[in-house]
């Protein structure tokens, strides 16, 4: 395609990369970064603090990156049961991570702990993921003789205030004032599957809240850092839950907290006022939900899909989506429901599918900032061959922070879709998308480097191999063929089998071929 | 500010019908009150007071209340706040025509009136304006120092109106707003319309006003921290009686173990139930009485009573009573009981109750109350986590 045929859009730069984060926390911090509408931040190290003295260096869960499948609870590494030791620290991991900011969330303080005495010392482990039998076995494996083992609450651990101080000292030294403390509550209100909000107040949740509140105050005073408030009457959402934990909140919370974190990190002028306003708006939303005037986003959307799945009647689900939209009272939810209806109109199999309506609805949803609808819309534009429009939209969405849109731009430059082929620019965009963990973009990026620039390939593949199985597979290929590096069949086998283990089909085939040839 | 620290700050108050709540709060907090300006929408331009004070407090509570829509004699329609006037008094005023009572959000052109209010505040007080949102508490501290939920549907509507009003005002005025935390605890009511708050709130309001009037450049941060503090305070106050009930229950259980016979146990539990202070505690003890009725082996066991008590207890939110209720209904075995069991099990499992899911699984397996269905049974049992393979690690 010629550069002067009008297809060449205004070149916008690759969106600025957000500073990488470390996360010390459990589900809430993870969900805020993984379930919000936008997911722009790179999480370098994600560890579960077993409190103050932090988690240990070798056994704590260390995530490479948060991905969609992590927050859906499907990957194995988060399922592995691990022991967190209070007496050790994960300081080294945090020191090495290279991130600027830390997100801190203190849910683990409300958990129970194992107090294990062995080797002349007392050790403390988080008790929520380990049974007594596992504890005993793990300690035996360390070759130590167990003297006593019992379950205790955090307040029974001696010297916790000292540990808090020590932890704060470390955090201050490592991150300065670039720390964000997420406030945390066990929700005592709960939205059930039908959208009714009920008081669900138990002794346990109240006593957990008491502990969490106290430690939150201790940390806040000690660190003097920025914080993100949680409304006292936060609501947990039955559609959002795994199990019956009251710590999986309505979708709106994640968007609110993400926006606050974004505000703090980008240091907008009038920060305090903005945070205050966000809080006010969000608590008004929560209140409206509690008064049954508004449903949560997850609730409405899941109910529509659920109805579709159960009855198979697209008309009915579209009707209920319309009904929810009338109730919605929330522009984001209205936009999302538009997208849902568009998807149903497009994908319905009863012969009434209407791509024109679908197109309109998904477009309006995308224009109103619904992340997944933007991706769908770009996909539809690409499918229809309207590359110029796709590129324009993708660049716009990318500047709004949509990760997949960045990949779309990169692919457009790579294949010359709506613009002159430009390998260098494509590399830039695709790399950014890979950093933000768009799976197919990693594949495209690696393929591009494989074809054009094998020297860089190895370096980049090594960098992404942590969070992307595809990059690992390419690394294996590079070692196998000696492309950009020396031939090393052993290493190639290792990398390919790792990628195959993480469900990359071609890696499995190539691994078999490699083993066969050897 | 050395000389000024003791000087009393005086506020003019702007509101529809500033009621006792804001006046009382201001006085308890130790601030003075200058002029009280009453705003009626549609009644023409607001006149500034002859001697305005330096600061203005906008009483959102009395602006966002119900209004009377009054057709005046001159063909104009004006909106008069309900507090402070009655239909009778409005009708008696000679020129007035029809009078209707309408909600705050039903006032047409509300946005314009809000803008009028902000313009008035801006012109006469510059930046020295504080919006004050005093809401009706949802939680009430009873004289026995229990904190109970007083779900008042009217209060719900008012709170929604107040939220709308405060966000409109603060957006157009760019003034600071002192927000009542949503978990505010009240001490009952003096009259129909005047809430009284627990002490912590007044301290918070005072600190907020001082922070704002001091002109501290870090005021925004400070206010957020104060908001955090008062929400925690209210949480703690709400929890305190609730947590002490744990020791109460422990004692009850101890005495129950020690009681000589079933009648003695029953009498003791009834006594404790009378003494219990909160609904939750009463429900907990009610469930225990249900267990006595089910388990007594002196020939007086009464399953009906037990089921009744479990049901009541479960409906009041006692978790373990749900399980007991389900199993009691199962044992009963009559079609009505089974129907109730199944519907309750579905309800509870929709809220994520593992035990209820397990019951559903068994019911399908056994064909009790539900048609026999192996697949469904397996589904529910695995959902309940009986299958360790499928147990979720995400229940943190």
XYZ file of N, CA and C in Angstrom, chain A residues 114-125 139 144-150:
60
model
N -0.149 -20.629 61.942
C 0.428 -21.781 62.638
C 1.635 -21.303 63.413
N 1.689 -21.690 64.652
C 2.904 -21.410 65.404
C 3.643 -22.728 65.533
N 4.774 -22.818 64.890
C 5.514 -24.080 64.896
C 6.854 -23.879 65.574
N 7.149 -24.763 66.486
C 8.420 -24.633 67.183
C 9.331 -25.759 66.731
N 10.420 -25.402 66.080
C 11.399 -26.419 65.715
C 12.751 -25.775 65.531
N 13.756 -26.608 65.654
C 15.120 -26.108 65.482
C 15.459 -24.993 66.457
N 14.855 -25.041 67.656
C 15.188 -24.040 68.669
C 14.593 -22.683 68.408
N 13.689 -22.587 67.434
C 13.097 -21.293 67.126
C 11.601 -21.453 66.919
N 10.881 -20.338 67.047
C 9.451 -20.394 66.767
C 9.199 -19.773 65.402
N 8.441 -20.475 64.585
C 8.134 -19.984 63.248
C 6.643 -19.781 63.132
N 6.267 -18.836 62.290
C 4.836 -18.612 62.084
C 4.492 -18.751 60.613
N 3.408 -19.465 60.341
C 2.980 -19.664 58.955
C 1.510 -19.295 58.821
N 7.513 -29.658 57.557
C 8.589 -29.447 58.527
C 9.487 -30.674 58.596
N 13.686 -31.131 60.316
C 13.670 -30.601 61.677
C 12.700 -31.397 62.523
N 12.978 -31.403 63.794
C 12.079 -32.119 64.696
C 11.085 -31.121 65.274
N 9.825 -31.411 65.068
C 8.784 -30.485 65.498
C 8.529 -30.646 66.991
N 8.601 -29.534 67.704
C 8.341 -29.618 69.146
C 6.885 -29.317 69.460
N 6.334 -28.290 68.791
C 4.911 -28.034 69.023
C 4.317 -27.345 67.815
N 3.013 -27.514 67.639
C 2.334 -26.892 66.511
C 0.938 -26.506 66.960
N 0.610 -25.237 66.827
C -0.768 -24.859 67.184
C -1.217 -23.682 66.357
